[in-house]
Short mmCIF file of C-alpha atoms in Angstrom, two decimals:
data_model
loop_
_atom_site.label_atom_id
_atom_site.label_comp_id
_atom_site.label_asym_id
_atom_site.label_seq_id
_atom_site.Cartn_x
_atom_site.Cartn_y
_atom_site.Cartn_z
CA UNK B 1 104.00 79.61 60.57
CA UNK B 2 107.77 79.65 60.22
CA UNK B 3 108.32 83.35 60.83
CA UNK B 4 107.52 85.68 63.71
CA UNK B 5 104.44 87.78 62.80
CA UNK B 6 105.25 91.44 62.18
CA UNK B 7 102.88 92.38 65.01
CA UNK B 8 105.25 90.62 67.44
CA UNK B 9 108.42 92.29 66.13
CA UNK B 10 110.02 95.41 67.58
CA UNK B 11 109.26 98.18 65.06
CA UNK B 12 112.28 100.35 64.20
CA UNK B 13 111.33 103.40 62.12
CA UNK B 14 113.82 105.32 59.96
CA UNK B 15 112.92 109.00 59.74
CA UNK B 16 114.52 112.14 58.36
CA UNK B 17 114.43 114.71 55.59
CA UNK B 18 114.23 113.72 51.95
CA UNK B 19 117.64 112.72 50.57
CA UNK B 20 119.17 112.31 54.01
CA UNK B 21 120.02 108.70 53.16
CA UNK B 22 117.21 106.78 54.91
CA UNK B 23 116.79 104.21 52.14
CA UNK B 24 120.54 103.73 51.78
CA UNK B 25 120.72 103.16 55.53
CA UNK B 26 118.02 100.45 55.43
CA UNK B 27 119.87 98.72 52.61
CA UNK B 28 123.16 98.96 54.51
CA UNK B 29 121.70 97.61 57.77
CA UNK B 30 119.95 94.68 56.07
CA UNK B 31 122.76 94.19 53.52
CA UNK B 32 120.09 93.90 50.84
CA UNK B 33 118.67 96.23 48.20
CA UNK B 34 115.31 96.70 49.89
CA UNK B 35 114.62 100.38 49.15
CA UNK B 36 115.13 102.26 45.91
CA UNK B 37 118.00 104.72 46.25
CA UNK B 38 118.14 107.90 44.16
CA UNK B 39 119.45 111.47 44.33
CA UNK B 40 115.95 112.63 43.40
CA UNK B 41 114.15 113.99 46.46
CA UNK B 42 111.02 112.10 47.47
CA UNK B 43 111.96 108.76 45.90
CA UNK B 44 110.45 106.84 48.83
CA UNK B 45 106.67 107.29 48.55
CA UNK B 46 104.99 104.58 50.58
CA UNK B 47 106.82 103.14 53.54
CA UNK B 48 109.07 100.16 52.88
CA UNK B 49 109.35 97.45 55.53
CA UNK B 50 111.88 94.70 56.09
CA UNK B 51 111.56 92.01 58.73
CA UNK B 52 114.81 90.50 59.95
CA UNK B 53 116.46 88.69 62.81
CA UNK B 54 118.51 91.40 64.50
CA UNK B 55 120.81 89.15 66.48
CA UNK B 56 121.35 88.76 69.36
CA UNK B 57 118.15 90.73 70.10
CA UNK B 58 115.74 88.78 67.88
CA UNK B 59 112.94 89.63 65.42
CA UNK B 60 112.52 93.28 64.37
CA UNK B 61 110.75 95.17 61.60
CA UNK B 62 112.59 98.08 59.94
CA UNK B 63 110.40 100.79 58.39
CA UNK B 64 111.82 103.18 55.79
CA UNK B 65 109.57 106.26 55.59
CA UNK B 66 109.07 109.22 53.26
CA UNK B 67 110.83 112.48 54.11
CA UNK B 68 109.44 114.37 57.10
CA UNK B 69 109.56 117.70 55.23
CA UNK B 70 108.59 116.29 51.80
CA UNK B 71 107.74 119.28 49.59
CA UNK B 72 107.43 117.24 46.38
CA UNK B 73 104.13 116.49 44.65
CA UNK B 74 101.97 114.26 46.84
CA UNK B 75 104.19 115.35 49.74
CA UNK B 76 101.25 116.00 52.07
CA UNK B 77 99.87 112.49 51.53
CA UNK B 78 103.31 111.00 52.12
CA UNK B 79 103.67 112.99 55.32
CA UNK B 80 100.39 111.56 56.62
CA UNK B 81 101.70 108.06 55.92
CA UNK B 82 104.90 108.85 57.80
CA UNK B 83 102.92 110.07 60.82
CA UNK B 84 100.99 106.79 60.71
CA UNK B 85 104.29 104.93 60.88
CA UNK B 86 105.36 107.04 63.87
CA UNK B 87 102.38 105.77 65.82
CA UNK B 88 103.52 102.15 65.51
CA UNK B 89 107.24 102.80 66.00
CA UNK B 90 108.89 101.36 69.11
CA UNK B 91 112.35 102.78 68.40
CA UNK B 92 113.45 105.39 65.85
CA UNK B 93 116.50 106.28 63.82
CA UNK B 94 116.54 109.98 62.96
CA UNK B 95 118.81 110.39 59.94
CA UNK B 96 120.49 113.73 59.25
CA UNK B 97 122.86 114.63 56.42
CA UNK B 98 126.03 116.04 58.06
CA UNK B 99 126.40 118.38 55.08
CA UNK B 100 122.99 119.93 55.76
CA UNK B 101 122.68 120.24 59.54
CA UNK B 102 119.31 121.68 60.53
CA UNK B 103 118.99 122.32 64.26
CA UNK B 104 115.40 123.57 64.03
CA UNK B 105 114.38 120.39 62.20
CA UNK B 106 116.10 118.27 64.83
CA UNK B 107 114.28 120.07 67.65
CA UNK B 108 110.94 119.63 65.89
CA UNK B 109 111.49 115.89 65.47
CA UNK B 110 112.66 115.57 69.07
CA UNK B 111 109.31 117.02 70.17
CA UNK B 112 107.41 114.62 67.89
CA UNK B 113 109.28 111.58 69.26
CA UNK B 114 108.58 112.76 72.78
CA UNK B 115 104.88 113.21 71.93
CA UNK B 116 104.62 109.59 70.77
CA UNK B 117 106.95 108.30 73.51
CA UNK B 118 109.52 106.95 71.03
CA UNK B 119 113.17 106.52 72.09
CA UNK B 120 115.51 107.42 69.24
CA UNK B 121 119.11 107.73 68.14
CA UNK B 122 120.43 110.47 65.86
CA UNK B 123 122.27 109.05 62.85
CA UNK B 124 124.67 111.55 61.27
CA UNK B 125 124.97 110.29 57.71
CA UNK B 126 127.31 110.96 54.75
CA UNK B 127 130.36 111.53 56.93
CA UNK B 128 132.81 109.96 54.43
CA UNK B 129 134.29 113.34 53.45
CA UNK B 130 133.97 115.00 56.85
CA UNK B 131 137.15 116.41 58.41
CA UNK B 132 138.05 115.67 62.00
CA UNK B 133 137.57 119.33 62.81
CA UNK B 134 134.04 119.32 61.39
CA UNK B 135 133.26 116.11 63.26
CA UNK B 136 134.41 117.73 66.48
CA UNK B 137 132.11 120.73 65.97
CA UNK B 138 129.09 118.54 65.11
CA UNK B 139 129.79 116.25 68.06
CA UNK B 140 129.69 119.27 70.38
CA UNK B 141 126.19 120.05 69.07
CA UNK B 142 124.96 116.42 69.04
CA UNK B 143 127.01 114.55 71.67
CA UNK B 144 124.86 111.42 71.33
CA UNK B 145 124.84 111.36 67.53
CA UNK B 146 126.39 108.40 65.67
CA UNK B 147 128.51 109.19 62.61
CA UNK B 148 128.04 106.82 59.69
CA UNK B 149 128.58 106.45 55.99
CA UNK B 150 126.41 103.94 54.17
CA UNK B 151 129.49 103.32 52.01
CA UNK B 152 131.56 102.28 55.05
CA UNK B 153 130.50 98.93 56.52
CA UNK B 154 132.47 99.49 59.74
CA UNK B 155 130.40 102.54 60.62
CA UNK B 156 127.20 100.58 59.93
CA UNK B 157 128.36 97.74 62.19
CA UNK B 158 129.09 100.30 64.92
CA UNK B 159 125.59 101.77 64.50
CA UNK B 160 124.00 98.31 64.67
CA UNK B 161 125.85 97.60 67.92
CA UNK B 162 124.56 100.88 69.32
CA UNK B 163 120.99 100.10 68.23
CA UNK B 164 121.22 96.67 69.87
CA UNK B 165 122.29 98.20 73.18
CA UNK B 166 119.41 100.67 73.07
CA UNK B 167 116.60 98.30 72.06
CA UNK B 168 117.64 95.72 74.63
CA UNK B 169 116.56 98.30 77.20
CA UNK B 170 113.03 98.25 75.81
CA UNK B 171 110.45 96.16 77.62
CA UNK B 172 109.25 92.91 76.10
CA UNK B 173 105.62 92.86 74.93
CA UNK B 174 103.33 91.52 77.69
CA UNK B 175 102.41 87.85 77.72
CA UNK B 176 99.06 86.53 76.52
CA UNK B 177 98.24 84.18 79.42
CA UNK B 178 101.49 82.63 80.68
CA UNK B 179 101.73 85.27 83.42
CA UNK B 180 98.40 84.11 84.91
CA UNK B 181 98.26 80.40 84.03
CA UNK B 182 100.93 78.33 85.83
CA UNK B 183 103.35 75.83 84.37
CA UNK B 184 101.48 72.54 83.80
CA UNK B 185 98.19 74.44 83.86
CA UNK B 186 95.36 73.41 81.55
CA UNK B 187 93.37 75.47 79.07
CA UNK B 188 90.76 74.61 76.45
CA UNK B 189 90.78 76.64 73.23
CA UNK B 190 87.37 76.65 71.55
CA UNK B 191 87.75 77.12 67.80
CA UNK B 192 84.43 77.05 65.90
CA UNK B 193 84.68 76.07 62.25
CA UNK B 194 82.43 78.21 60.07
CA UNK B 195 82.62 79.97 56.71
CA UNK B 196 84.93 82.63 58.18
CA UNK B 197 87.51 80.06 59.32
CA UNK B 198 90.45 79.74 56.87
CA UNK B 199 90.45 76.28 55.32
CA UNK B 200 93.30 74.04 56.48
CA UNK B 201 94.76 76.44 59.04
CA UNK B 202 94.20 78.37 62.25
CA UNK B 203 93.96 82.15 62.49
CA UNK B 204 96.82 84.17 63.96
CA UNK B 205 95.48 84.65 67.53
CA UNK B 206 94.97 80.91 67.89
CA UNK B 207 98.45 80.13 66.57
CA UNK B 208 100.12 82.71 68.82
CA UNK B 209 98.31 81.52 71.93
CA UNK B 210 99.08 77.88 71.14
CA UNK B 211 102.76 78.71 70.69
CA UNK B 212 102.94 80.60 74.00
CA UNK B 213 101.37 77.62 75.77
CA UNK B 214 103.96 75.31 74.25
CA UNK B 215 106.79 77.67 75.26
CA UNK B 216 105.45 77.96 78.82
CA UNK B 217 104.54 74.33 79.53
CA UNK B 218 100.80 75.01 79.59
CA UNK B 219 98.68 72.06 78.43
CA UNK B 220 96.30 73.24 75.73
CA UNK B 221 93.36 71.34 74.29
CA UNK B 222 91.85 72.58 71.04
CA UNK B 223 88.22 71.68 70.32
CA UNK B 224 85.24 72.92 68.38
CA UNK B 225 82.29 74.28 70.33
CA UNK B 226 80.38 71.16 69.33
CA UNK B 227 82.87 68.99 71.27
CA UNK B 228 83.34 71.31 74.24
CA UNK B 229 80.82 69.59 76.52
CA UNK B 230 82.51 66.19 76.19
CA UNK B 231 85.97 67.80 76.51
CA UNK B 232 84.97 69.27 79.89
CA UNK B 233 83.90 65.79 80.97
CA UNK B 234 87.20 64.28 79.78
CA UNK B 235 89.52 66.85 81.36
CA UNK B 236 89.49 67.86 85.02
CA UNK B 237 90.85 70.99 86.75
CA UNK B 238 90.70 73.28 83.72
CA UNK B 239 92.24 76.68 84.53
CA UNK B 240 90.67 78.58 81.65
CA UNK B 241 88.42 78.15 78.61
CA UNK B 242 89.21 80.53 75.75
CA UNK B 243 86.68 80.89 72.97
CA UNK B 244 86.29 82.66 69.69
CA UNK B 245 84.13 85.69 70.49
CA UNK B 246 81.44 84.69 68.02
CA UNK B 247 80.72 81.54 70.07
CA UNK B 248 80.77 83.35 73.42
CA UNK B 249 77.08 82.95 74.26
CA UNK B 250 76.90 79.26 73.38
CA UNK B 251 80.21 78.43 75.09
CA UNK B 252 79.19 80.25 78.28
CA UNK B 253 76.10 78.06 78.54
CA UNK B 254 78.20 74.91 78.16
CA UNK B 255 80.94 75.97 80.59
CA UNK B 256 78.56 77.30 83.26
CA UNK B 257 80.71 77.36 86.43
CA UNK B 258 83.04 74.50 85.52
CA UNK B 259 85.93 76.83 84.62
CA UNK B 260 86.83 80.45 84.11
CA UNK B 261 86.01 81.78 80.65
CA UNK B 262 87.33 84.48 78.31
CA UNK B 263 87.90 85.06 74.58
CA UNK B 264 90.87 85.37 72.23
CA UNK B 265 89.86 88.97 71.55
CA UNK B 266 89.88 89.93 75.23
CA UNK B 267 93.26 88.26 75.75
CA UNK B 268 94.69 90.32 72.90
CA UNK B 269 92.99 93.47 74.22
CA UNK B 270 94.97 92.97 77.41
CA UNK B 271 98.26 92.29 75.64
CA UNK B 272 98.01 95.01 73.00
CA UNK B 273 96.63 97.84 75.11
CA UNK B 274 95.08 98.79 78.41
CA UNK B 275 92.25 96.35 79.22
CA UNK B 276 90.92 98.65 81.94
CA UNK B 277 90.36 101.47 79.42
CA UNK B 278 88.64 99.12 76.99
CA UNK B 279 86.33 97.78 79.72
CA UNK B 280 85.41 101.35 80.66
CA UNK B 281 84.73 101.99 76.97
CA UNK B 282 82.35 99.05 76.51
CA UNK B 283 80.20 100.28 79.40
CA UNK B 284 79.29 103.31 77.26
CA UNK B 285 77.28 101.12 74.87
CA UNK B 286 74.14 101.65 76.94
CA UNK B 287 74.53 105.44 76.68
CA UNK B 288 74.55 105.68 72.88
CA UNK B 289 71.91 107.92 71.28
CA UNK B 290 69.92 107.80 68.06
CA UNK B 291 72.06 108.85 65.11
CA UNK B 292 75.43 108.32 66.83
CA UNK B 293 78.26 107.36 64.50
CA UNK B 294 80.33 104.30 65.50
CA UNK B 295 83.76 103.51 64.06
CA UNK B 296 84.48 99.81 63.52
CA UNK B 297 88.25 99.36 63.06
CA UNK B 298 89.77 96.07 61.91
CA UNK B 299 93.52 95.83 61.38
CA UNK B 300 93.53 92.90 58.99
CA UNK B 301 92.06 92.89 55.48
CA UNK B 302 89.99 89.98 54.27
CA UNK B 303 87.12 89.20 51.99
CA UNK B 304 83.90 89.89 53.89
CA UNK B 305 80.79 87.71 53.94
CA UNK B 306 77.29 87.65 55.40
CA UNK B 307 78.89 86.23 58.59
CA UNK B 308 81.61 88.89 58.90
CA UNK B 309 82.06 89.77 62.56
CA UNK B 310 83.08 93.42 62.12
CA UNK B 311 80.77 94.54 59.33
CA UNK B 312 77.72 92.38 60.04
CA UNK B 313 77.56 90.71 63.45
CA UNK B 314 78.91 93.48 65.72
CA UNK B 315 76.63 96.22 64.28
CA UNK B 316 73.60 93.91 64.54
CA UNK B 317 74.40 93.00 68.16
CA UNK B 318 74.84 96.66 69.14
CA UNK B 319 71.61 97.78 67.48
CA UNK B 320 69.65 95.02 69.21
CA UNK B 321 71.31 95.81 72.55
CA UNK B 322 70.84 99.58 72.39
CA UNK B 323 67.52 99.70 70.56
CA UNK B 324 68.81 102.78 68.73
CA UNK B 325 69.31 103.71 65.09
CA UNK B 326 73.09 104.04 64.76
CA UNK B 327 75.44 104.82 61.89
CA UNK B 328 78.50 102.60 61.38
CA UNK B 329 81.70 103.45 59.54
CA UNK B 330 84.28 100.78 58.75
CA UNK B 331 88.07 101.02 58.45
CA UNK B 332 90.48 98.16 57.81
CA UNK B 333 94.22 97.54 57.52
CA UNK B 334 96.38 100.54 58.40
CA UNK B 335 93.54 103.01 57.78
CA UNK B 336 92.51 104.88 60.91
CA UNK B 337 90.81 108.30 60.75
CA UNK B 338 92.88 111.37 61.57
CA UNK B 339 89.80 113.11 62.96
CA UNK B 340 88.03 110.98 65.57
CA UNK B 341 85.82 113.77 66.87
CA UNK B 342 82.78 112.75 64.78
CA UNK B 343 82.52 109.34 66.45
CA UNK B 344 80.49 108.59 69.57
CA UNK B 345 82.37 105.32 70.06
CA UNK B 346 85.23 103.26 68.59
CA UNK B 347 85.08 99.48 68.45
CA UNK B 348 88.41 97.88 67.55
CA UNK B 349 89.30 94.32 66.64
CA UNK B 350 91.61 92.33 68.91
CA UNK B 351 94.66 93.91 67.23
CA UNK B 352 96.60 90.70 66.60
CA UNK B 353 97.97 92.14 63.33
CA UNK B 354 99.46 95.30 64.88
CA UNK B 355 102.01 95.91 67.62
CA UNK B 356 101.20 97.14 71.12
CA UNK B 357 102.61 100.61 70.38
CA UNK B 358 100.08 101.31 67.61
CA UNK B 359 97.13 99.93 69.57
CA UNK B 360 98.06 101.99 72.63
CA UNK B 361 98.45 105.08 70.42
CA UNK B 362 94.88 104.61 69.17
CA UNK B 363 93.58 104.17 72.71
CA UNK B 364 95.42 107.31 73.81
CA UNK B 365 94.00 109.33 70.87
CA UNK B 366 90.47 108.29 71.78
CA UNK B 367 90.99 109.01 75.49
CA UNK B 368 92.36 112.47 74.71
CA UNK B 369 89.06 113.27 72.96
CA UNK B 370 87.00 111.46 75.63
CA UNK B 371 85.68 109.01 73.05
CA UNK B 372 85.00 105.54 74.49
CA UNK B 373 87.00 102.79 72.81
CA UNK B 374 86.62 99.05 73.23
CA UNK B 375 87.00 95.85 71.21
CA UNK B 376 84.99 93.07 69.61
CA UNK B 377 85.30 90.50 72.40
CA UNK B 378 84.33 92.94 75.12
CA UNK B 379 81.30 94.11 73.12
CA UNK B 380 80.08 90.54 72.62
CA UNK B 381 80.61 89.72 76.30
CA UNK B 382 78.78 92.87 77.40
CA UNK B 383 75.72 92.44 75.19
CA UNK B 384 75.42 88.81 76.34
CA UNK B 385 75.65 89.79 80.00
CA UNK B 386 78.85 87.86 80.69
CA UNK B 387 81.47 90.62 80.77
CA UNK B 388 82.30 90.20 84.47
CA UNK B 389 82.82 86.48 83.98
CA UNK B 390 84.94 87.10 80.85
CA UNK B 391 87.43 89.38 82.61
CA UNK B 392 87.47 87.65 86.01
CA UNK B 393 90.70 85.77 85.22
CA UNK B 394 92.57 89.07 84.78
CA UNK B 395 91.61 90.61 88.11
#
């Protein structure tokens, strides 16, 4: 992997009314023709993303969204997509046409950004023909607004400098394990090779964890579950064994009390959201009733098979554990139901393909409705009776 995964990039969303110049702004910032620009309202339908190195900060993902008051055909569907983008936005640019100032619209968006805990900057666009007197009046109304023209590179450079100052205040995403495993520590990564494993490569969680170990001076040993027993005999003083969740039961038998044990999925649960909330959620498995509907949410999209963890193995494990007839509904990629009230429980993947902001938004939505939410690794640990052992390293 040569590029930073989008899930590890700071997400910068560009929001505003139709025809306020959002797409032109993305093109100006990136200095590329990424978004289609037109005078026709509602040109941007689906969100457009552009990953870039926003130096000196680092990797970011810009998201150009449909208009927040889109009244064109399909406008309602576009609005729903834009709200989805809000939930994964770490920092926002609210674009307003200086020739069409709308204070009520600004106040509404300010409330929305506050609701989703998104810091933002107001970008006052199309100022190329604005008089100094008009600028003075607008500045009195919006003292923190930044005047720009997408036709004037100097104003774009000034805006980029301002964005850099603001995003550098944002906290870095939590570490995977380098905050609990010391420099020169030792871990074993257990990577089973089955039909679900991509041929010739590792999956994203394994790659990300391996890279963090390299960056932090943690010695990592990668083995299959079939070689784990001999690896434990070869290597002494192991700080942590990390396994693919699907091999949890077998690996736990091999490790016994030789080292602490957890899974990739639990590590990502901790990094992407609140592990405590997800542990509370998994304890609700035993309280499910006949006929309860369970949402299985996976953020990546892949071809499923008879060994698929989300659609096959997790439902089977839960049914056997609960001894109840349950109904399962599956969502993948960006799809996540607007109405969660019909679900008795939500079981999420590790979330390696999404950023922390979106995962935490989903946890918060579930908590607000008092719906337990947990993830794959925690479910597998719980049904196998090894949950306490699997989270011991994080206490």
